[in-house]
mmCIF file of C-alpha atoms in Angstrom:
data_model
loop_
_atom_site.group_PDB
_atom_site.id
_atom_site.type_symbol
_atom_site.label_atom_id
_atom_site.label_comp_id
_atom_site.label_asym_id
_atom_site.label_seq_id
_atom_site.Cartn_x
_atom_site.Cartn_y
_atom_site.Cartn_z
ATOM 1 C CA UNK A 1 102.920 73.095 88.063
ATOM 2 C CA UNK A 2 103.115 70.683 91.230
ATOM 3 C CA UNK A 3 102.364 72.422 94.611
ATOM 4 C CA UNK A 4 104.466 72.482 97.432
ATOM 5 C CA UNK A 5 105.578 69.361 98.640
ATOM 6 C CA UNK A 6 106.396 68.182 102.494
ATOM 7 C CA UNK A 7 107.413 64.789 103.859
ATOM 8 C CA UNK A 8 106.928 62.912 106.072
ATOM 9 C CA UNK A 9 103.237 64.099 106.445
ATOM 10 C CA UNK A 10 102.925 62.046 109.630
ATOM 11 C CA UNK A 11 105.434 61.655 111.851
ATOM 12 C CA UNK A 12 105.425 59.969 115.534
ATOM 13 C CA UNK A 13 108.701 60.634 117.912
ATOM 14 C CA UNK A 14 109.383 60.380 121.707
ATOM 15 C CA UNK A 15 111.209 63.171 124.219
ATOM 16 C CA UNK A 16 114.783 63.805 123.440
ATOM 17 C CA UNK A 17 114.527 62.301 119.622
ATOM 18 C CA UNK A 18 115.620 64.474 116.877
ATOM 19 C CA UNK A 19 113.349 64.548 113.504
ATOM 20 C CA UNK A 20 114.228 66.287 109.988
ATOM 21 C CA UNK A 21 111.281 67.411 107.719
ATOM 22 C CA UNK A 22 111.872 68.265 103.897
ATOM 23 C CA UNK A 23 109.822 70.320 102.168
ATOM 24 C CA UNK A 24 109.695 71.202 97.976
ATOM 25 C CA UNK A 25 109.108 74.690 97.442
ATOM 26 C CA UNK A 26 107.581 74.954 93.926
ATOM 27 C CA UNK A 27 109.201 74.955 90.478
ATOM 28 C CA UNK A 28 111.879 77.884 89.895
ATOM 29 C CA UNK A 29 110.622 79.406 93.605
ATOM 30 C CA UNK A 30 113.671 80.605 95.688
ATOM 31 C CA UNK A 31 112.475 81.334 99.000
ATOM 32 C CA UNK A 32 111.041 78.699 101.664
ATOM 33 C CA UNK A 33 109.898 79.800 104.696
ATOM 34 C CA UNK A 34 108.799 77.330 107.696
ATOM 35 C CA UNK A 35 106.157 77.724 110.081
ATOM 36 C CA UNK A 36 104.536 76.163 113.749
ATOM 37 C CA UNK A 37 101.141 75.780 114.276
ATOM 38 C CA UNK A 38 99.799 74.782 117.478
ATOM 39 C CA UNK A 39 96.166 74.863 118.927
ATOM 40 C CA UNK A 40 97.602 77.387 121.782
ATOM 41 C CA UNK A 41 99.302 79.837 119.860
ATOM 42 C CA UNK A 42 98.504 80.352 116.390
ATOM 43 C CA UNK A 43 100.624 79.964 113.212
ATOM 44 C CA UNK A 44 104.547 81.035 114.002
ATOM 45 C CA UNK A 45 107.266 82.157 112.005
ATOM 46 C CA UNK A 46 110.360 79.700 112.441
ATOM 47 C CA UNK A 47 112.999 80.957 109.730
ATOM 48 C CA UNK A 48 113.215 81.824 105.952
ATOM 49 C CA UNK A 49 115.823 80.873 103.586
ATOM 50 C CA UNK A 50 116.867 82.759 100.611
ATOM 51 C CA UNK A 51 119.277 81.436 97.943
ATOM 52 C CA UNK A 52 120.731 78.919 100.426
ATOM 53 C CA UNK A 53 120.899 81.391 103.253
ATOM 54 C CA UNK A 54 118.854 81.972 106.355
ATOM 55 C CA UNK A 55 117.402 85.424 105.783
ATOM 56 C CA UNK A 56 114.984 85.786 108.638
ATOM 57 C CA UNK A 57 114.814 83.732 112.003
ATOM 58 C CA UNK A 58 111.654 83.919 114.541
ATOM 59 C CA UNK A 59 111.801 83.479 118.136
ATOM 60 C CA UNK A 60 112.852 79.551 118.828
ATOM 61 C CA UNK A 61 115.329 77.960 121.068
ATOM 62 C CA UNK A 62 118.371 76.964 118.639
ATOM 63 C CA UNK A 63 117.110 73.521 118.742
ATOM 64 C CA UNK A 64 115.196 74.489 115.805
ATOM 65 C CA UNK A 65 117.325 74.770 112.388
ATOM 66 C CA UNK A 66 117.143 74.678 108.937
ATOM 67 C CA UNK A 67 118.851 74.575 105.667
ATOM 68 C CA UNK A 68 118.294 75.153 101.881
ATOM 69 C CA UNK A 69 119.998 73.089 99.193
ATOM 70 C CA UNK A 70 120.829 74.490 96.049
ATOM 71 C CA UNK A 71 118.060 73.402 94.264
ATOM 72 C CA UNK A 72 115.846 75.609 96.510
ATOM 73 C CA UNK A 73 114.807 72.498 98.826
ATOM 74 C CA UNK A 74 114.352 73.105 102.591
ATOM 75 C CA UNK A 75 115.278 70.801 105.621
ATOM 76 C CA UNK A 76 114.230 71.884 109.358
ATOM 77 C CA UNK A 77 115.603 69.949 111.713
ATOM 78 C CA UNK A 78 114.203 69.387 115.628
ATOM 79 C CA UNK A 79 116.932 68.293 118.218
ATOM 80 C CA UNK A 80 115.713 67.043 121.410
ATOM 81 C CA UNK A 81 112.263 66.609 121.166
ATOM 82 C CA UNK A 82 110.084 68.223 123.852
ATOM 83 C CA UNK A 83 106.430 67.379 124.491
ATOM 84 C CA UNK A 84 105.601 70.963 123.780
ATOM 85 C CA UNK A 85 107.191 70.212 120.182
ATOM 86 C CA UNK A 86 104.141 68.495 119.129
ATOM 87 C CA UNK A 87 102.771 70.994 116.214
ATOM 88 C CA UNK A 88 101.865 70.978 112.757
ATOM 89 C CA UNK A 89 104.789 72.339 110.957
ATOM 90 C CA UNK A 90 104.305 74.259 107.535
ATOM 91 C CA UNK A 91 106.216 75.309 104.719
ATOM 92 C CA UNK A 92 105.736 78.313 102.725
ATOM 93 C CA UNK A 93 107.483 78.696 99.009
ATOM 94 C CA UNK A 94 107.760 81.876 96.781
ATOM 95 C CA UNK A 95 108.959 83.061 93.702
ATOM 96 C CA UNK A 96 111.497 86.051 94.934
ATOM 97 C CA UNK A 97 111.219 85.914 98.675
ATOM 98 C CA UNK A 98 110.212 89.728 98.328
ATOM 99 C CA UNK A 99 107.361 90.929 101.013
ATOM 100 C CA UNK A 100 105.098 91.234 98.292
ATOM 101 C CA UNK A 101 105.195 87.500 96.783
ATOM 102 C CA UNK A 102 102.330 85.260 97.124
ATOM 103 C CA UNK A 103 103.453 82.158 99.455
ATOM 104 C CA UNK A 104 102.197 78.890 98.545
ATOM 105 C CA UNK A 105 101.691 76.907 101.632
ATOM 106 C CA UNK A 106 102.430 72.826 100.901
ATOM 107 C CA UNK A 107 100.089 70.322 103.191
ATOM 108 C CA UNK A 108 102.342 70.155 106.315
ATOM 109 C CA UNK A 109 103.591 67.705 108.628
ATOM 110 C CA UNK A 110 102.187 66.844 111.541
ATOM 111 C CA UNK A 111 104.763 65.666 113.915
ATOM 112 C CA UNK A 112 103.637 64.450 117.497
ATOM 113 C CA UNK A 113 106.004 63.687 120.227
ATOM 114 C CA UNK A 114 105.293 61.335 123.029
ATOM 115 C CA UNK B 1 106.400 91.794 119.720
ATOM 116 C CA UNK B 2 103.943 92.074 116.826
ATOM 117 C CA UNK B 3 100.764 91.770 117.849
ATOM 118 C CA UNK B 4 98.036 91.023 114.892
ATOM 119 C CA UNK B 5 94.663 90.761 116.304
ATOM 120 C CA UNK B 6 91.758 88.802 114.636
ATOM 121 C CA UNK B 7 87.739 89.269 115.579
ATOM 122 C CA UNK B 8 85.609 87.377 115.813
ATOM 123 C CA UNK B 9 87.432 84.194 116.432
ATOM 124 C CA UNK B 10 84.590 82.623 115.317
ATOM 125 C CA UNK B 11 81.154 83.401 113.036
ATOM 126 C CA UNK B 12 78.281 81.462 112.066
ATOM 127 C CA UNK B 13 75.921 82.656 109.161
ATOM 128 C CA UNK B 14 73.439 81.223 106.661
ATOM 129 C CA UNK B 15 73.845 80.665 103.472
ATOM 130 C CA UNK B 16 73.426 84.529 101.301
ATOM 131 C CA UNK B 17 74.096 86.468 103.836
ATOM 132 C CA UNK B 18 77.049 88.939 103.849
ATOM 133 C CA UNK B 19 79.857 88.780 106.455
ATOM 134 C CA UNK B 20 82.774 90.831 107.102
ATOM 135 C CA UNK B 21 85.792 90.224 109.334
ATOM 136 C CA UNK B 22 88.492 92.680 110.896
ATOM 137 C CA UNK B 23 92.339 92.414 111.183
ATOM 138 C CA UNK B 24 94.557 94.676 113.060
ATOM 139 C CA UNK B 25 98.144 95.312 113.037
ATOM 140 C CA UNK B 26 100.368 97.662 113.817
ATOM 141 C CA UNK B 27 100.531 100.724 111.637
ATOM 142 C CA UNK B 28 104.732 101.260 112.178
ATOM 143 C CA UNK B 29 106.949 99.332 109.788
ATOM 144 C CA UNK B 30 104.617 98.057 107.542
ATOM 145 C CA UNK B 31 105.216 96.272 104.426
ATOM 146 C CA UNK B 32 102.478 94.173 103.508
ATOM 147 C CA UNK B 33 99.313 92.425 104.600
ATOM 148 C CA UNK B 34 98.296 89.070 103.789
ATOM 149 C CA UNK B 35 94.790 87.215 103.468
ATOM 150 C CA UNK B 36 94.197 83.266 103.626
ATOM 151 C CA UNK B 37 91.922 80.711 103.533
ATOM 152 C CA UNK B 38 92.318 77.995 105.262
ATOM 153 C CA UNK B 39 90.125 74.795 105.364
ATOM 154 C CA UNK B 40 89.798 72.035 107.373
ATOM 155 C CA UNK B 41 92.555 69.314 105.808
ATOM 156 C CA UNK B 42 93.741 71.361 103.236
ATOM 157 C CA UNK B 43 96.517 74.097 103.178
ATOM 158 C CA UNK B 44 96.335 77.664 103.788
ATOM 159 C CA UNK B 45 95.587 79.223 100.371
ATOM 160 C CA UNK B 46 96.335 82.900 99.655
ATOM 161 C CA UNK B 47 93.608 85.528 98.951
ATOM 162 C CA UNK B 48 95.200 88.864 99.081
ATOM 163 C CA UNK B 49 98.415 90.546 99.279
ATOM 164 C CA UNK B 50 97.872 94.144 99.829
ATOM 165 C CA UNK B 51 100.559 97.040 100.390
ATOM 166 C CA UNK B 52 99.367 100.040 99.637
ATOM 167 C CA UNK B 53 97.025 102.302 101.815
ATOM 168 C CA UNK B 54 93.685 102.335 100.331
ATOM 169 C CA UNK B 55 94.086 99.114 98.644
ATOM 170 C CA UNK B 56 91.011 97.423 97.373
ATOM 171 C CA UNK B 57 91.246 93.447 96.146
ATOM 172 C CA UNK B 58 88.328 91.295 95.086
ATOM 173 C CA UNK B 59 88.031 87.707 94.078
ATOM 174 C CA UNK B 60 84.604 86.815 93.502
ATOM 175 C CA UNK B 61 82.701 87.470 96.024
ATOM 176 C CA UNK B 62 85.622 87.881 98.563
ATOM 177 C CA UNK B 63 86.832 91.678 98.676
ATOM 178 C CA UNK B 64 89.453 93.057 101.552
ATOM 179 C CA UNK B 65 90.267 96.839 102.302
ATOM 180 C CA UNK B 66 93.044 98.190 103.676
ATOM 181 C CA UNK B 67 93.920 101.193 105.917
ATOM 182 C CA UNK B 68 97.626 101.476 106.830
ATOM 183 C CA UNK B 69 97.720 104.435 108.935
ATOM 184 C CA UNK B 70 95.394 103.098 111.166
ATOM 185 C CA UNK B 71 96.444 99.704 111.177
ATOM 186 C CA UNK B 72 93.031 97.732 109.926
ATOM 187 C CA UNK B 73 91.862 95.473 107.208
ATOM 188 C CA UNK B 74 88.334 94.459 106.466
ATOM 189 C CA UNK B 75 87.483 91.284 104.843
ATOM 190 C CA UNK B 76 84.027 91.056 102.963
ATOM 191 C CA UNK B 77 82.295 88.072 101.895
ATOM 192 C CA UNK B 78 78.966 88.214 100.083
ATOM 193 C CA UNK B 79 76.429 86.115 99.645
ATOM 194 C CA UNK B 80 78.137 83.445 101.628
ATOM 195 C CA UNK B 81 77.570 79.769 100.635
ATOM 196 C CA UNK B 82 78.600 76.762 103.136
ATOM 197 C CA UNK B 83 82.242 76.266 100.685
ATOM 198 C CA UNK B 84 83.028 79.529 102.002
ATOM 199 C CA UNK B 85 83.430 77.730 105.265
ATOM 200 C CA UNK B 86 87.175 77.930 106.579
ATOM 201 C CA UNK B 87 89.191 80.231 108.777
ATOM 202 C CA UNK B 88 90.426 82.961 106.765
ATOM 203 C CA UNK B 89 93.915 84.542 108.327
ATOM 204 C CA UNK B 90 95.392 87.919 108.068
ATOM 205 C CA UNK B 91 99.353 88.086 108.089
ATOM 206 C CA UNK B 92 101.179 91.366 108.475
ATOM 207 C CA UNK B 93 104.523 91.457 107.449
ATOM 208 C CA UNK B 94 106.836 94.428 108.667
ATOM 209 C CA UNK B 95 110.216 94.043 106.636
ATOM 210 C CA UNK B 96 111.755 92.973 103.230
ATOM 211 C CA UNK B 97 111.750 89.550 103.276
ATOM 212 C CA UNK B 98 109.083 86.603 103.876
ATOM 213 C CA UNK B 99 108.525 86.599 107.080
ATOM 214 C CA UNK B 100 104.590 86.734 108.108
ATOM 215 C CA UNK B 101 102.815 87.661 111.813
ATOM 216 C CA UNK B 102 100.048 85.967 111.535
ATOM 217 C CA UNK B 103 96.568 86.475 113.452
ATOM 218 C CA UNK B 104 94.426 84.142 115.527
ATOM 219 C CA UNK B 105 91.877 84.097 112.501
ATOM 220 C CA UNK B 106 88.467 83.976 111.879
ATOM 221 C CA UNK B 107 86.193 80.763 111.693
ATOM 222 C CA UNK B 108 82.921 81.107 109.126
ATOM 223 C CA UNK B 109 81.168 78.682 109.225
ATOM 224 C CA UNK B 110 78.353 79.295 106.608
ATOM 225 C CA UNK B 111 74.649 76.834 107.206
ATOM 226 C CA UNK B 112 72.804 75.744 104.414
#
C-alpha cells in the first residue's frame, strides 16, 4: 500500500502570498489531520477532517483552512503569508479517525516564506 | 492548554547500552498516548498507541509503559545501536477524535 502522499514538498513564497498544500491520506483511510512544525515550538495541531468535515480545529488565526474531498484527500490552505509562517507542515492519515488509530505521517512540505 | 513535557531533550549513549526516556501529560481527560520515531529526513513513524493504565507495548527492543493516573510514560530502549538514532515523540491525545499534543521530544543519539 503507498504511504501518505504530500505535494509540493518544497515550496518558496513571499509576505502576503497565499499557498495550498495537498496531501493523500492512504488507501481506504478517512481521517487526515494536518500539523506545524517549527524549530521554536514543537509539532502543532492545525485541524482534522473526518468524512469531508472539519472535526477538530487547533489554535490558528483563520488564515489557516482546510478541506477534504470526497475521496478522503486534504487541502490546507495559507492566506496572507507571514514570515512567522515559515514551517514544515505535516499530514497525518488514519483508518477511522478514532483516538486509538495509528496515524501515518506522509513526508511533509516545507514551505518558507520570504 | 495541554502541556506534554519531554526529558531529556537530548541523550547521547554508546552503542549496547540501555536508555530510557520520560513523557508527561496530564492525567484529566485522557484518551490515548502516542509514541514516534522520528529521523532526520524521514517522517515521523508510529511506535505505540497506548490507552489503558498499566499498558505495556514492545517492539523489539523498544518497550513503553504507561501510568494514567499519574500522568507518565516511560520509553525503554535496549541495547541501543546508532539506527536507533532519532527523536522519539510522545503525543497525548485528550478526546475522541485525532487530534494529538505533542511533546518537545527526545534526541538519542546512539555512538558506535
Amino acid at each position: 500500500k503507498a504511504g501518505v502522499t504530500q505535494t509540493p514538498r518544497y515550496l518558496i513564497k513571499t509576505r502576503g502570498q497565499q499557498v495550498t498544500l495537498s496531501c493523500s491520506p492512504i488507501s481506504g483511510h478517512r481521517s487526515v489531520s494536518w500539523y506545524q512544525q517549527t524549530p521554536g515550538q514543537g509539532l502543532q495541531f492545525l485541524f482534522e477532517y473526518f468524512s469531508e468535515t472539519q472535526r477538530n480545529k487547533g489554535n490558528f488565526p483563520g488564515r489557516f483552512s482546510g478541506r477534504q474531498f470526497s475521496n478522503s484527500r486534504s487541502e490546507m490552505n495559507v492566506s496572507t503569508l507571514e514570515l512567522g509562517d515559515s514551517a514544515l507542515y505535516l499530514c497525518a492519515s488514519s483508518l477511522n479517525g478514532a483516538t486509538t488509530d495509528t496515524q501515518y505521517f506522509g513526508p511533509g512540505t516545507r514551505l518558507t516564506v520570504l | 492548554i495541554l502541556n506534554v513535557e519531554q526529558s531529556p531533550q537530548s541523550l547521547h549513549v554508546q552503542e549496547g547500552d540501555s536508555t530510557n526516556f520520560t513523557c508527561s501529560f496530564p492525567s484529566s481527560n485522557f484518551y490515548a498516548l502516542h509514541w514516534y520515531r522520528w529521523e532526520t529526513a524521514k517522517s515521523p513513524e508510529a511506535l505505540f498507541v497506548m490507552t489503558l493504565n498499566g499498558d505495556e507495548k514492545k517492539k523489539g527492543r523498544i518497550s513503553a509503559t504507561l501510568n494514567t493516573k499519574e500522568g507518565y510514560s516511560y520509553l525503554y530502549i535496549k541495547g541501543s545501536q546508532p539506527e536507533d538514532s532519532a527523536t522519539y515523540l510522545c503525543a497525548f491525545s485528550h478526546n475522541a477524535g485525532n487530534m494529538l499534543t505533542f511533546g518537545g521530544g527526545t534526541r538519542l543519539m546512539v555512538k558506535p
